[in-house]
PDB file of C-alpha atoms in Angstrom:
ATOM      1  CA  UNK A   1      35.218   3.334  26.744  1.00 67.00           C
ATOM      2  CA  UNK A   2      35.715   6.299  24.526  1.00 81.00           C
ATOM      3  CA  UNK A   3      34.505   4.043  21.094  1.00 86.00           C
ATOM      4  CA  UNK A   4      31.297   3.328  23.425  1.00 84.00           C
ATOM      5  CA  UNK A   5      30.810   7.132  23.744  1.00 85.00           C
ATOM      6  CA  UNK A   6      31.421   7.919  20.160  1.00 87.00           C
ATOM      7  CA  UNK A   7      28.872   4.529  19.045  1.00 92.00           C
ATOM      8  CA  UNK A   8      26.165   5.356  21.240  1.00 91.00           C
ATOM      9  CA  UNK A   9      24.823   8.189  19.218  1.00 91.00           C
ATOM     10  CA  UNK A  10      24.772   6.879  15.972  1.00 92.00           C
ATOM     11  CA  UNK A  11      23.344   3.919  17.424  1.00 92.00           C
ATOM     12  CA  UNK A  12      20.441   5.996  19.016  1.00 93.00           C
ATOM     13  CA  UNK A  13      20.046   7.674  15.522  1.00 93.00           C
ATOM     14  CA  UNK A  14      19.806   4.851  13.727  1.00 94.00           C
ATOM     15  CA  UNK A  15      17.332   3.539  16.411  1.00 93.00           C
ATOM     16  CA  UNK A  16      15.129   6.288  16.199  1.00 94.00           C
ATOM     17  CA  UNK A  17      15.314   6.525  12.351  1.00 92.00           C
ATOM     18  CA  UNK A  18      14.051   3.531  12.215  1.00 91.00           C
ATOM     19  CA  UNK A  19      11.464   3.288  14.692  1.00 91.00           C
ATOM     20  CA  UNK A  20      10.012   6.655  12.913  1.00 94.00           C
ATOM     21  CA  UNK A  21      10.647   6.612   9.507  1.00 92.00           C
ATOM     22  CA  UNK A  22      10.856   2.665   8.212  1.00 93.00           C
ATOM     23  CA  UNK A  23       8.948   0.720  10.398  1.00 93.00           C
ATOM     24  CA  UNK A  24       5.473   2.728   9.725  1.00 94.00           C
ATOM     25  CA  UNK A  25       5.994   2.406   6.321  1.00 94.00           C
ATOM     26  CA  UNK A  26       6.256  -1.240   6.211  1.00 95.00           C
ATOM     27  CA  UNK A  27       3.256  -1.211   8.183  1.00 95.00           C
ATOM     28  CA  UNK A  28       1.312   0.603   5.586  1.00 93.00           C
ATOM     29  CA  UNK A  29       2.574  -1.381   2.765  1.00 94.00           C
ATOM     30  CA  UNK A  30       1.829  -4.496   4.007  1.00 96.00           C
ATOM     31  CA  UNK A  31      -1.420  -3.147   5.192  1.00 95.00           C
ATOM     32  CA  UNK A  32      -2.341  -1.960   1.192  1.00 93.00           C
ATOM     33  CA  UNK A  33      -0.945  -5.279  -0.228  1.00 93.00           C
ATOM     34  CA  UNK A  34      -3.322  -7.026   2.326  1.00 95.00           C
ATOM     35  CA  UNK A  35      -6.386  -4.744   0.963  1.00 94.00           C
ATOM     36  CA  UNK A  36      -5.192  -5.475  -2.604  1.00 93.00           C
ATOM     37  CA  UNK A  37      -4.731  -9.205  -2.318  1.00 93.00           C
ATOM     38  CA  UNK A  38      -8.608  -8.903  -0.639  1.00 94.00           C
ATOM     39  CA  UNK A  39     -10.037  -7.343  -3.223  1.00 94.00           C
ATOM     40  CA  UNK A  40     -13.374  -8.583  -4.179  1.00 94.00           C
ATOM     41  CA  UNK A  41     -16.190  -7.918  -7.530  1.00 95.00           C
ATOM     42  CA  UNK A  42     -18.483  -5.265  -6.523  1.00 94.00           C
ATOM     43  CA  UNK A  43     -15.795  -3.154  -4.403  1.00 95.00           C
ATOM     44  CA  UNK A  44     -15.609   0.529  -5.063  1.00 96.00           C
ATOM     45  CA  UNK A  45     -11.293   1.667  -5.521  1.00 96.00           C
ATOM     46  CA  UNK A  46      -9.355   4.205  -6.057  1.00 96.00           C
ATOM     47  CA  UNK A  47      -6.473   3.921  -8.062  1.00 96.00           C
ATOM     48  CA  UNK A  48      -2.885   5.389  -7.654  1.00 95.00           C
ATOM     49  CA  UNK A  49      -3.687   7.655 -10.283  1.00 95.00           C
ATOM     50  CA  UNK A  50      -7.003   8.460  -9.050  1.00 95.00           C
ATOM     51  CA  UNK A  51      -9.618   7.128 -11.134  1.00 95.00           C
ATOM     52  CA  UNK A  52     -12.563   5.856  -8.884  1.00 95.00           C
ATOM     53  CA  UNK A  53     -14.128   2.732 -10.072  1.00 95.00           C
ATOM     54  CA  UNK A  54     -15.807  -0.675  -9.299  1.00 95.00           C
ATOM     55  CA  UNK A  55     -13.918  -4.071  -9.672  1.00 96.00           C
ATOM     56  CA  UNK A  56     -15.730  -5.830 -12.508  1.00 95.00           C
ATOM     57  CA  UNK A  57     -13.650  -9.212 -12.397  1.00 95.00           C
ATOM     58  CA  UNK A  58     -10.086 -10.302 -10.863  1.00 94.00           C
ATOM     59  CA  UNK A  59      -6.986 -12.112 -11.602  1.00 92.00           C
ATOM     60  CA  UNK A  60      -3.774 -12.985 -10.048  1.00 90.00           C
ATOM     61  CA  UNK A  61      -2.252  -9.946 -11.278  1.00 90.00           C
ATOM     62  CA  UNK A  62      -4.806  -7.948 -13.131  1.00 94.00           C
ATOM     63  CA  UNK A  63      -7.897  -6.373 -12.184  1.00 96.00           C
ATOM     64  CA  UNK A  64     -10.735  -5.182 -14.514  1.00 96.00           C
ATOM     65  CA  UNK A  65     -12.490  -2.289 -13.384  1.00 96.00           C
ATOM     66  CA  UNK A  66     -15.731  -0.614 -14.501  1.00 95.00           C
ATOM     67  CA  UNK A  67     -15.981   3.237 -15.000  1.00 93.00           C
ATOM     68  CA  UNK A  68     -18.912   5.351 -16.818  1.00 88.00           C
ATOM     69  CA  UNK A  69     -22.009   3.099 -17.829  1.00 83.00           C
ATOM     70  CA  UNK A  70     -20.118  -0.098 -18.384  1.00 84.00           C
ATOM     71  CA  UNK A  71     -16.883   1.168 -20.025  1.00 95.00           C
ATOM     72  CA  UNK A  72     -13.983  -1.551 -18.477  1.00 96.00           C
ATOM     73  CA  UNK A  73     -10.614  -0.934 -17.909  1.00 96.00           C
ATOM     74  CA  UNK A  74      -7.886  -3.236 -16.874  1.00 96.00           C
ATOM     75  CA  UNK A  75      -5.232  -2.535 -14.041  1.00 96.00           C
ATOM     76  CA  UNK A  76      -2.561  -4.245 -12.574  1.00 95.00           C
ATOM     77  CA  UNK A  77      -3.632  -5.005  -8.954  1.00 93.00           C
ATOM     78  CA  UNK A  78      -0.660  -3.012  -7.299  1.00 93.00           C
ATOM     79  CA  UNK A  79      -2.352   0.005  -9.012  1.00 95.00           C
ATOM     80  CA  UNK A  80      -5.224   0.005  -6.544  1.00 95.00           C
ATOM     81  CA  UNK A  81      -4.642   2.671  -3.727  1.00 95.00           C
ATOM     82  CA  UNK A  82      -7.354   2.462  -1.347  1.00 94.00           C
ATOM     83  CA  UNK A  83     -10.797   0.656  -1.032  1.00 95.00           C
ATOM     84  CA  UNK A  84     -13.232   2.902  -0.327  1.00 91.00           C
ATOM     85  CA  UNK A  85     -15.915   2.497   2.689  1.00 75.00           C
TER      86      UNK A  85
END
């Protein structure tokens, strides 16, 4: 009885760690890798670093984007942060 006393907190905490802390965050990430794997020509991103841009062509991994009057830049698609509306 007294190992059931001493368990049950750390149980709880681990409980609520998870249930607050992990479990969002594999919600978002699978919700981004979603949006990434999505991704389509035309769509205005924004990277992880913050450069806004317009998807010019796609590949499995890669992702050309165009910036300024035509200039092109290529990405890796996990660099995309957010698709914007």
């Amino acid at each position: 009885m007294d190992i059931i006393g001493a368990l049950l907190p750390i149980v709880l905490f681990i409980a609520l760690f998870w249930f607050i802390l992990i479990r969002p965050q594999q919600k978002r990430q699978k919700q981004v890798t979603e949006m990434q794997n999505n991704l389509e020509k035309g769509d205005e991103i924004i990277t992880i670093g913050g450069l806004h841009a317009t998807v010019h062509a796609l590949d499995e991994g890669t992702i050309v984007l165009e910036v300024n009057e035509g200039q092109k830049l290529t990405y890796d698609r996990s660099a995309v942060r957010e698709k914007k509306a």
